[in-house]
mmCIF file of C-alpha atoms and ligand atoms in Angstrom:
data_model
loop_
_atom_site.group_PDB
_atom_site.id
_atom_site.type_symbol
_atom_site.label_atom_id
_atom_site.label_comp_id
_atom_site.label_asym_id
_atom_site.label_seq_id
_atom_site.Cartn_x
_atom_site.Cartn_y
_atom_site.Cartn_z
ATOM 1 C CA MET A 19 6.216 -7.897 -5.858
ATOM 2 C CA ASP A 20 4.638 -9.664 -2.932
ATOM 3 C CA HIS A 21 1.923 -8.925 -0.465
ATOM 4 C CA PRO A 22 3.032 -8.273 3.069
ATOM 5 C CA THR A 23 2.056 -11.280 5.198
ATOM 6 C CA ASP A 24 1.868 -9.762 8.644
ATOM 7 C CA HIS A 25 -1.323 -11.433 9.720
ATOM 8 C CA THR A 26 0.225 -14.743 10.627
ATOM 9 C CA GLY A 27 -1.005 -17.154 13.264
ATOM 10 C CA PRO A 28 0.499 -20.421 14.564
ATOM 11 C CA GLY A 29 2.779 -22.294 12.128
ATOM 12 C CA GLY A 30 3.293 -19.211 9.979
ATOM 13 C CA LEU A 31 -0.217 -19.515 8.525
ATOM 14 C CA PRO A 32 -2.363 -16.474 7.878
ATOM 15 C CA ARG A 33 -4.768 -16.273 10.852
ATOM 16 C CA SER A 34 -7.791 -16.942 8.656
ATOM 17 C CA ASP A 35 -6.142 -20.137 7.331
ATOM 18 C CA VAL A 36 -5.553 -21.890 10.652
ATOM 19 C CA GLY A 37 -7.401 -25.224 10.605
ATOM 20 C CA MET A 38 -8.014 -25.224 6.844
ATOM 21 C CA LYS A 39 -7.946 -28.571 5.075
ATOM 22 C CA CYS A 40 -6.090 -29.624 1.931
ATOM 23 C CA SER A 41 -8.474 -29.876 -1.032
ATOM 24 C CA ARG A 42 -6.735 -33.033 -2.242
ATOM 25 C CA CYS A 43 -5.836 -35.143 0.814
ATOM 26 C CA ARG A 44 -7.932 -33.450 3.541
ATOM 27 C CA GLY A 45 -4.825 -33.123 5.750
ATOM 28 C CA PRO A 46 -3.857 -29.739 7.278
ATOM 29 C CA ALA A 47 -3.314 -27.239 4.442
ATOM 30 C CA ARG A 48 -0.649 -24.559 4.347
ATOM 31 C CA HIS A 49 -1.209 -22.919 0.983
ATOM 32 C CA ARG A 50 -4.240 -21.092 -0.324
ATOM 33 C CA LEU A 51 -4.753 -20.921 -4.106
ATOM 34 C CA PRO A 52 -7.803 -18.724 -4.694
ATOM 35 C CA SER A 53 -7.418 -18.839 -8.510
ATOM 36 C CA HIS A 54 -8.039 -22.585 -8.381
ATOM 37 C CA ASN A 55 -10.410 -22.440 -5.417
ATOM 38 C CA ALA A 56 -8.030 -24.812 -3.619
ATOM 39 C CA ARG A 57 -5.986 -25.216 -0.432
ATOM 40 C CA PHE A 58 -2.997 -27.500 -0.349
ATOM 41 C CA CYS A 59 -0.552 -29.111 2.036
ATOM 42 C CA ASP A 60 3.132 -29.021 0.989
ATOM 43 C CA HIS A 61 2.924 -32.409 -0.731
ATOM 44 C CA CYS A 62 -0.217 -31.623 -2.718
ATOM 45 C CA LEU A 63 1.118 -28.198 -3.703
ATOM 46 C CA GLU A 64 4.117 -30.040 -5.130
ATOM 47 C CA VAL A 65 1.842 -32.331 -7.155
ATOM 48 C CA PHE A 66 -0.203 -29.377 -8.393
ATOM 49 C CA PHE A 67 2.873 -27.315 -9.266
ATOM 50 C CA LYS A 68 4.540 -30.078 -11.273
ATOM 51 C CA ARG A 69 1.302 -30.804 -13.126
ATOM 52 C CA GLN A 70 1.001 -27.174 -14.189
ATOM 53 C CA VAL A 71 4.607 -27.098 -15.395
ATOM 54 C CA GLU A 72 4.168 -30.410 -17.202
ATOM 55 C CA LYS A 73 0.993 -29.121 -18.819
ATOM 56 C CA ALA A 74 2.719 -25.941 -20.029
ATOM 57 C CA ILE A 75 5.676 -27.932 -21.387
ATOM 58 C CA LYS A 76 3.327 -30.194 -23.375
ATOM 59 C CA GLN A 77 0.809 -27.538 -24.394
ATOM 60 C CA PHE A 78 3.464 -25.201 -25.790
ATOM 61 C CA ASP A 79 5.929 -27.802 -27.026
ATOM 62 C CA MET A 80 8.725 -26.529 -24.787
ATOM 63 C CA LEU A 81 10.986 -29.500 -24.071
ATOM 64 C CA GLN A 82 11.455 -33.148 -24.863
ATOM 65 C CA PHE A 83 11.934 -35.493 -21.926
ATOM 66 C CA GLY A 84 15.512 -35.360 -20.672
ATOM 67 C CA GLN A 85 16.448 -32.444 -22.963
ATOM 68 C CA ARG A 86 19.224 -30.193 -21.674
ATOM 69 C CA VAL A 87 18.109 -26.701 -20.756
ATOM 70 C CA LEU A 88 19.742 -23.513 -19.544
ATOM 71 C CA VAL A 89 17.831 -21.731 -16.786
ATOM 72 C CA ALA A 90 18.348 -17.967 -16.551
ATOM 73 C CA VAL A 91 18.821 -17.639 -12.782
ATOM 74 C CA SER A 92 18.515 -14.227 -11.137
ATOM 75 C CA GLY A 93 18.460 -15.479 -7.549
ATOM 76 C CA GLY A 94 14.797 -14.468 -7.133
ATOM 77 C CA LYS A 95 12.034 -16.915 -6.178
ATOM 78 C CA ASP A 96 10.773 -17.426 -9.728
ATOM 79 C CA SER A 97 14.006 -18.548 -11.354
ATOM 80 C CA LEU A 98 15.009 -20.677 -8.340
ATOM 81 C CA ALA A 99 11.605 -22.394 -8.310
ATOM 82 C CA LEU A 100 11.936 -23.030 -12.040
ATOM 83 C CA TRP A 101 15.390 -24.525 -11.650
ATOM 84 C CA GLN A 102 14.168 -26.731 -8.775
ATOM 85 C CA VAL A 103 11.098 -28.055 -10.579
ATOM 86 C CA LEU A 104 12.838 -28.750 -13.903
ATOM 87 C CA THR A 105 15.613 -30.642 -12.108
ATOM 88 C CA GLU A 106 13.077 -32.681 -10.136
ATOM 89 C CA MET A 107 11.204 -33.481 -13.319
ATOM 90 C CA GLY A 108 14.351 -35.007 -14.779
ATOM 91 C CA TYR A 109 15.530 -32.278 -17.138
ATOM 92 C CA PRO A 110 19.294 -31.691 -16.998
ATOM 93 C CA ALA A 111 19.016 -27.998 -16.111
ATOM 94 C CA GLU A 112 22.119 -25.816 -15.879
ATOM 95 C CA GLY A 113 21.952 -22.320 -14.447
ATOM 96 C CA VAL A 114 23.197 -19.111 -16.028
ATOM 97 C CA HIS A 115 23.537 -16.047 -13.890
ATOM 98 C CA VAL A 116 24.228 -12.769 -15.627
ATOM 99 C CA ALA A 117 25.971 -10.584 -13.073
ATOM 100 C CA LEU A 118 24.858 -7.005 -13.529
ATOM 101 C CA GLU A 119 26.450 -3.844 -12.473
ATOM 102 C CA LEU A 120 23.569 -1.872 -11.039
ATOM 103 C CA GLY A 121 25.379 0.796 -9.119
ATOM 104 C CA ASP A 122 24.211 -0.838 -5.890
ATOM 105 C CA GLY A 123 26.550 -3.655 -4.941
ATOM 106 C CA LYS A 124 24.284 -5.315 -2.385
ATOM 107 C CA PHE A 125 21.488 -6.499 -4.646
ATOM 108 C CA GLY A 126 23.923 -7.877 -7.217
ATOM 109 C CA GLU A 127 25.961 -9.719 -4.578
ATOM 110 C CA ALA A 128 22.886 -11.225 -2.917
ATOM 111 C CA SER A 129 21.571 -12.399 -6.306
ATOM 112 C CA LEU A 130 24.835 -14.120 -7.162
ATOM 113 C CA ALA A 131 25.141 -15.734 -3.700
ATOM 114 C CA SER A 132 21.580 -17.151 -3.943
ATOM 115 C CA SER A 133 22.246 -18.525 -7.421
ATOM 116 C CA GLN A 134 25.445 -20.209 -6.205
ATOM 117 C CA GLU A 135 23.751 -21.676 -3.155
ATOM 118 C CA MET A 136 20.988 -23.085 -5.338
ATOM 119 C CA ALA A 137 23.502 -24.654 -7.735
ATOM 120 C CA GLN A 138 25.128 -26.354 -4.776
ATOM 121 C CA ARG A 139 21.807 -27.675 -3.480
ATOM 122 C CA LEU A 140 20.920 -29.125 -6.860
ATOM 123 C CA GLY A 141 24.451 -30.295 -7.649
ATOM 124 C CA ALA A 142 24.031 -28.556 -11.011
ATOM 125 C CA PRO A 143 26.468 -26.348 -12.939
ATOM 126 C CA LEU A 144 26.065 -22.576 -12.719
ATOM 127 C CA HIS A 145 27.594 -20.421 -15.442
ATOM 128 C CA VAL A 146 28.296 -16.924 -14.165
ATOM 129 C CA PHE A 147 28.633 -14.194 -16.636
ATOM 130 C CA ASN A 148 29.935 -10.756 -15.710
ATOM 131 C CA MET A 149 28.285 -8.305 -18.046
ATOM 132 C CA ALA A 150 30.227 -5.238 -16.964
ATOM 133 C CA LYS A 151 33.602 -6.827 -17.585
ATOM 134 C CA LEU A 152 32.607 -8.217 -20.964
ATOM 135 C CA ALA A 153 31.312 -4.992 -22.349
ATOM 136 C CA GLY A 154 34.278 -2.990 -21.038
ATOM 137 C CA PHE A 155 31.824 -0.238 -20.130
ATOM 138 C CA SER A 156 29.217 -0.082 -17.406
ATOM 139 C CA VAL A 157 25.558 -0.434 -18.376
ATOM 140 C CA GLN A 158 25.084 3.172 -17.287
ATOM 141 C CA GLU A 159 27.819 4.430 -19.627
ATOM 142 C CA ILE A 160 26.307 2.493 -22.529
ATOM 143 C CA ALA A 161 22.843 3.860 -21.699
ATOM 144 C CA TRP A 162 24.118 7.475 -21.635
ATOM 145 C CA ALA A 163 26.063 7.130 -24.879
ATOM 146 C CA ASN A 164 23.084 5.595 -26.671
ATOM 147 C CA LYS A 165 20.408 7.803 -25.098
ATOM 148 C CA ARG A 166 18.515 4.738 -23.907
ATOM 149 C CA SER A 167 17.014 3.866 -20.567
ATOM 150 C CA PHE A 168 19.111 1.785 -18.214
ATOM 151 C CA CYS A 169 16.541 -1.046 -18.190
ATOM 152 C CA SER A 170 16.294 -1.282 -21.970
ATOM 153 C CA VAL A 171 20.102 -1.472 -22.360
ATOM 154 C CA CYS A 172 20.360 -3.951 -19.498
ATOM 155 C CA GLY A 173 17.624 -6.131 -21.080
ATOM 156 C CA THR A 174 19.238 -6.064 -24.523
ATOM 157 C CA LEU A 175 22.672 -6.976 -23.141
ATOM 158 C CA LYS A 176 21.197 -9.747 -20.988
ATOM 159 C CA ARG A 177 19.289 -11.331 -23.889
ATOM 160 C CA TYR A 178 22.348 -11.091 -26.135
ATOM 161 C CA HIS A 179 24.708 -12.707 -23.628
ATOM 162 C CA LEU A 180 22.224 -15.416 -22.652
ATOM 163 C CA ASN A 181 21.813 -16.353 -26.302
ATOM 164 C CA LYS A 182 25.544 -16.240 -26.923
ATOM 165 C CA LEU A 183 26.248 -18.411 -23.909
ATOM 166 C CA ALA A 184 23.589 -20.937 -24.962
ATOM 167 C CA LEU A 185 25.239 -21.196 -28.387
ATOM 168 C CA ASP A 186 28.733 -21.476 -26.882
ATOM 169 C CA LEU A 187 27.548 -24.246 -24.562
ATOM 170 C CA ASP A 188 25.754 -25.979 -27.414
ATOM 171 C CA CYS A 189 22.502 -25.849 -25.454
ATOM 172 C CA ASP A 190 19.561 -24.861 -27.591
ATOM 173 C CA VAL A 191 16.881 -24.024 -25.000
ATOM 174 C CA ILE A 192 16.811 -21.131 -22.507
ATOM 175 C CA ALA A 193 14.144 -21.206 -19.790
ATOM 176 C CA THR A 194 13.117 -18.112 -17.842
ATOM 177 C CA GLY A 195 11.049 -17.840 -14.659
ATOM 178 C CA HIS A 196 8.267 -15.597 -16.024
ATOM 179 C CA HIS A 197 4.965 -16.663 -14.493
ATOM 180 C CA LEU A 198 1.315 -16.052 -15.260
ATOM 181 C CA ASP A 199 1.140 -12.660 -13.497
ATOM 182 C CA ASP A 200 4.159 -11.427 -15.490
ATOM 183 C CA GLU A 201 2.724 -12.621 -18.779
ATOM 184 C CA ALA A 202 -0.823 -11.405 -18.114
ATOM 185 C CA ALA A 203 0.531 -7.979 -17.061
ATOM 186 C CA ARG A 204 2.711 -7.767 -20.159
ATOM 187 C CA LEU A 205 -0.217 -8.785 -22.374
ATOM 188 C CA LEU A 206 -2.455 -6.161 -20.770
ATOM 189 C CA GLY A 207 0.228 -3.484 -21.250
ATOM 190 C CA ASN A 208 0.762 -4.424 -24.877
ATOM 191 C CA LEU A 209 -2.976 -4.409 -25.583
ATOM 192 C CA VAL A 210 -3.502 -1.042 -23.892
ATOM 193 C CA ARG A 211 -0.601 0.515 -25.796
ATOM 194 C CA ARG A 212 -1.406 -1.381 -29.024
ATOM 195 C CA HIS A 213 2.108 -2.735 -29.344
ATOM 196 C CA THR A 214 1.251 -5.073 -32.217
ATOM 197 C CA GLN A 215 4.830 -6.159 -32.731
ATOM 198 C CA TYR A 216 5.169 -7.293 -29.113
ATOM 199 C CA LEU A 217 1.728 -8.893 -29.224
ATOM 200 C CA GLU A 218 2.867 -11.059 -32.104
ATOM 201 C CA SER A 219 5.721 -12.477 -30.066
ATOM 202 C CA GLN A 220 3.551 -12.980 -26.969
ATOM 203 C CA TRP A 221 3.785 -16.751 -26.613
ATOM 204 C CA PRO A 222 5.367 -18.903 -23.890
ATOM 205 C CA THR A 223 7.665 -20.617 -26.407
ATOM 206 C CA LEU A 224 9.721 -18.718 -28.960
ATOM 207 C CA PRO A 225 11.196 -21.003 -31.595
ATOM 208 C CA GLY A 226 14.930 -20.918 -32.192
ATOM 209 C CA VAL A 227 17.257 -21.414 -35.143
ATOM 210 C CA PRO A 228 20.136 -23.879 -34.615
ATOM 211 C CA GLY A 229 23.458 -22.093 -34.358
ATOM 212 C CA ALA A 230 21.877 -18.626 -34.225
ATOM 213 C CA PHE A 231 18.988 -18.285 -31.786
ATOM 214 C CA ALA A 232 18.280 -20.484 -28.777
ATOM 215 C CA LYS A 233 14.653 -21.500 -28.265
ATOM 216 C CA LYS A 234 13.099 -19.567 -25.350
ATOM 217 C CA ILE A 235 10.570 -21.053 -22.979
ATOM 218 C CA LYS A 236 8.526 -19.964 -19.935
ATOM 219 C CA PRO A 237 7.493 -23.172 -18.141
ATOM 220 C CA LEU A 238 5.861 -21.301 -15.207
ATOM 221 C CA CYS A 239 3.386 -19.515 -17.481
ATOM 222 C CA ARG A 240 0.365 -21.313 -15.996
ATOM 223 C CA LEU A 241 1.287 -20.476 -12.379
ATOM 224 C CA ARG A 242 0.557 -17.334 -10.434
ATOM 225 C CA GLY A 243 3.304 -15.389 -8.650
ATOM 226 C CA ALA A 244 1.798 -16.293 -5.257
ATOM 227 C CA GLU A 245 1.793 -19.987 -6.204
ATOM 228 C CA VAL A 246 5.469 -19.805 -7.176
ATOM 229 C CA LYS A 247 6.144 -18.065 -3.876
ATOM 230 C CA SER A 248 4.381 -20.837 -1.943
ATOM 231 C CA TYR A 249 6.410 -23.444 -3.795
ATOM 232 C CA ALA A 250 9.680 -21.612 -3.069
ATOM 233 C CA LYS A 251 8.680 -21.372 0.592
ATOM 234 C CA ALA A 252 7.703 -25.046 0.851
ATOM 235 C CA HIS A 253 11.122 -25.982 -0.522
ATOM 236 C CA GLY A 254 12.991 -23.429 1.592
ATOM 237 C CA LEU A 255 14.739 -22.090 -1.525
ATOM 238 C CA PRO A 256 17.600 -19.621 -0.866
ATOM 239 C CA VAL A 257 15.784 -16.655 -2.409
ATOM 240 C CA ALA A 258 17.725 -13.364 -2.653
ATOM 241 C CA ARG A 259 16.070 -10.497 -0.832
ATOM 242 C CA GLY A 260 15.421 -7.091 -2.281
ATOM 243 C CA GLU A 261 14.617 -6.001 -5.792
ATOM 244 C CA CYS A 262 16.544 -4.404 -8.596
ATOM 245 C CA PRO A 263 17.363 -0.828 -7.488
ATOM 246 C CA ARG A 264 16.853 0.236 -11.107
ATOM 247 C CA SER A 265 13.331 -1.088 -11.594
ATOM 248 C CA LYS A 266 11.651 2.056 -10.212
ATOM 249 C CA GLY A 267 9.804 4.073 -12.809
ATOM 250 C CA ALA A 268 8.918 1.155 -15.073
ATOM 251 C CA THR A 269 5.250 1.042 -16.105
ATOM 252 C CA LEU A 270 4.852 -2.739 -15.940
ATOM 253 C CA PRO A 271 4.160 -2.711 -12.163
ATOM 254 C CA TYR A 272 0.896 -0.809 -12.813
ATOM 255 C CA TYR A 273 -0.337 -3.551 -15.101
ATOM 256 C CA THR A 274 0.853 -6.172 -12.605
ATOM 257 C CA GLU A 275 -1.163 -4.398 -9.940
ATOM 258 C CA ALA A 276 -4.199 -4.247 -12.214
ATOM 259 C CA VAL A 277 -4.011 -7.997 -12.895
ATOM 260 C CA ARG A 278 -3.629 -8.687 -9.167
ATOM 261 C CA MET A 279 -6.612 -6.531 -8.337
ATOM 262 C CA LEU A 280 -8.756 -8.375 -10.905
ATOM 263 C CA GLU A 281 -7.559 -11.716 -9.498
ATOM 264 C CA GLU A 282 -8.509 -10.669 -5.988
ATOM 265 C CA ARG A 283 -12.014 -9.664 -6.995
ATOM 266 C CA MET A 284 -12.501 -12.429 -9.561
ATOM 267 C CA PRO A 285 -10.139 -15.369 -8.923
ATOM 268 C CA GLY A 286 -9.034 -17.095 -12.119
ATOM 269 C CA THR A 287 -9.269 -13.969 -14.314
ATOM 270 C CA GLY A 288 -5.532 -13.889 -15.077
ATOM 271 C CA LEU A 289 -5.403 -17.437 -16.399
ATOM 272 C CA ASN A 290 -8.587 -16.949 -18.457
ATOM 273 C CA PHE A 291 -7.325 -13.664 -19.868
ATOM 274 C CA TYR A 292 -3.870 -14.946 -20.813
ATOM 275 C CA MET A 293 -4.759 -18.451 -22.009
ATOM 276 C CA GLY A 294 -7.872 -17.115 -23.754
ATOM 277 C CA TYR A 295 -5.731 -14.655 -25.675
ATOM 278 C CA LEU A 296 -3.276 -17.379 -26.707
ATOM 279 C CA GLU A 297 -6.105 -19.680 -27.805
ATOM 280 C CA GLN A 298 -7.393 -17.214 -30.362
ATOM 281 C CA LYS A 299 -3.922 -16.802 -31.863
ATOM 282 C CA ASP A 300 -2.629 -18.973 -34.703
ATOM 283 C CA GLY A 301 0.204 -20.402 -32.625
ATOM 284 C CA PRO A 302 3.773 -19.457 -31.837
ATOM 285 C CA PRO A 303 5.457 -16.743 -33.906
ATOM 286 C CA ALA A 304 7.569 -17.997 -36.815
ATOM 287 C CA ALA A 305 11.259 -18.716 -36.184
ATOM 288 C CA PRO A 306 13.517 -15.734 -36.965
ATOM 289 C CA LYS A 307 14.600 -15.578 -40.589
ATOM 290 C CA ASP A 308 16.368 -13.180 -42.977
ATOM 291 C CA PHE A 309 19.041 -12.347 -40.438
ATOM 292 C CA ASN A 310 22.723 -11.616 -41.073
ATOM 293 C CA GLN A 311 25.824 -12.334 -39.128
ATOM 294 C CA CYS A 312 27.277 -9.362 -37.270
ATOM 295 C CA PRO A 313 30.733 -8.652 -38.798
ATOM 296 C CA SER A 314 32.168 -7.710 -35.381
ATOM 297 C CA CYS A 315 30.913 -10.451 -33.089
ATOM 298 C CA GLY A 316 29.427 -13.101 -35.371
ATOM 299 C CA MET A 317 26.051 -13.106 -33.616
ATOM 300 C CA PRO A 318 22.833 -13.019 -35.660
ATOM 301 C CA THR A 319 21.359 -9.579 -36.404
ATOM 302 C CA PHE A 320 18.579 -8.071 -38.495
ATOM 303 C CA ALA A 321 20.650 -4.956 -39.155
ATOM 304 C CA GLU A 322 24.119 -4.848 -40.611
ATOM 305 C CA THR A 323 25.885 -4.657 -37.246
ATOM 306 C CA CYS A 324 24.165 -6.100 -34.168
ATOM 307 C CA THR A 325 22.579 -3.829 -31.568
ATOM 308 C CA VAL A 326 25.136 -4.691 -28.897
ATOM 309 C CA CYS A 327 28.130 -3.923 -31.130
ATOM 310 C CA ARG A 328 26.503 -0.636 -32.144
ATOM 311 C CA PHE A 329 25.893 0.148 -28.466
ATOM 312 C CA LEU A 330 29.573 -0.419 -27.756
ATOM 313 C CA GLU A 331 30.780 1.568 -30.793
ATOM 314 C CA ARG A 332 28.742 4.607 -29.732
ATOM 315 C CA THR A 333 29.975 4.288 -26.158
ATOM 316 C CA LYS A 334 33.580 4.146 -27.373
ATOM 317 C CA GLU A 335 33.012 7.223 -29.551
ATOM 318 C CA ARG A 336 31.545 9.092 -26.600
ATOM 319 C CA GLU A 337 34.488 8.167 -24.377
ATOM 320 C CA GLU A 338 36.911 9.330 -27.087
ATOM 321 C CA ARG A 339 35.064 12.633 -27.462
ATOM 322 C CA LYS A 340 35.216 13.116 -23.703
ATOM 323 C CA ALA A 341 38.945 12.361 -23.668
ATOM 324 C CA ARG A 342 39.576 14.850 -26.511
ATOM 325 C CA ALA A 343 37.518 17.522 -24.762
ATOM 326 C CA ALA A 344 39.494 16.980 -21.558
ATOM 327 C CA GLU A 345 42.735 17.294 -23.508
ATOM 328 C CA THR A 346 41.655 20.537 -25.227
ATOM 329 C CA SER A 347 40.523 22.122 -21.985
ATOM 330 C CA GLY A 348 43.856 21.085 -20.481
ATOM 331 C CA GLN A 349 45.713 22.952 -23.233
ATOM 332 C CA LEU A 350 43.797 26.178 -22.667
HETATM 333 ZN ZN1 ZN B 2 -2.664 -32.530 0.679
HETATM 334 ZN ZN1 ZN B 3 27.832 -7.825 -32.902
#
């Protein structure tokens, strides 16, 4: 979520920022980065942004130079910025867009169009994946049949298909556009609710297992949402407007707001909080082990049948029950 920026003066700058100088080159600055007590021009923002991404990649052992990577592209500013910066840094980055069926055509269409436009700009491949068609049922039907929330089903299906696609394409790293605000908010939420299991996997790199789990990385984890937004703006990235019509009611936005409020009062708090937490941990969680192969789909699972296949089985059962009930009532 972004702040409204109504208070703009000449050149699209916030009124208070007119005449401000770049902290690096002393030229006219366009971007304010309170967390780093800095102001940058477009060029120096670029330098700063790449350095932060490079630092994260090294610090958390994300990628080797020139390694192929799949970027999960939603069409929002974060994933587009990630795709842009990785490509510029020389990583062969291919996009994957998971097309969702959200019951509101507009947001889905805009997201896909932005992802396609970005692929064209970068001259990079975009793999589009239609989740609704693959599952045979809509996310909503699966959620009802399994008594789960829409967002949790959507998330599970997305992760499953991203992993499957990475394996099919023989690409062992998936990068997502989560930034510092996302990670700090998630950490705060997990600490408040004492979700120890989630806390264990809170790390910007999750190791993979060849042929089963792709490695997952978050190269923007040192950058704030506002910094990513500035970068996207400086590059004129074709960002999709709007937000997921289903995201209302999630609790994460409260933690995001809390982190933002702390940042406003005490710039730099988010980075200290998140990096400080990671520093006192032993390192990344261990790679998944003791998993089986799902007999239906062949994907790795910690149960006998994988979650997605169980989701689909229950949905099929529910549809069959509904069909039988309709038949019986027809006979009466
Ligand atoms: Zn500058
Ligand atoms: Zn399965």
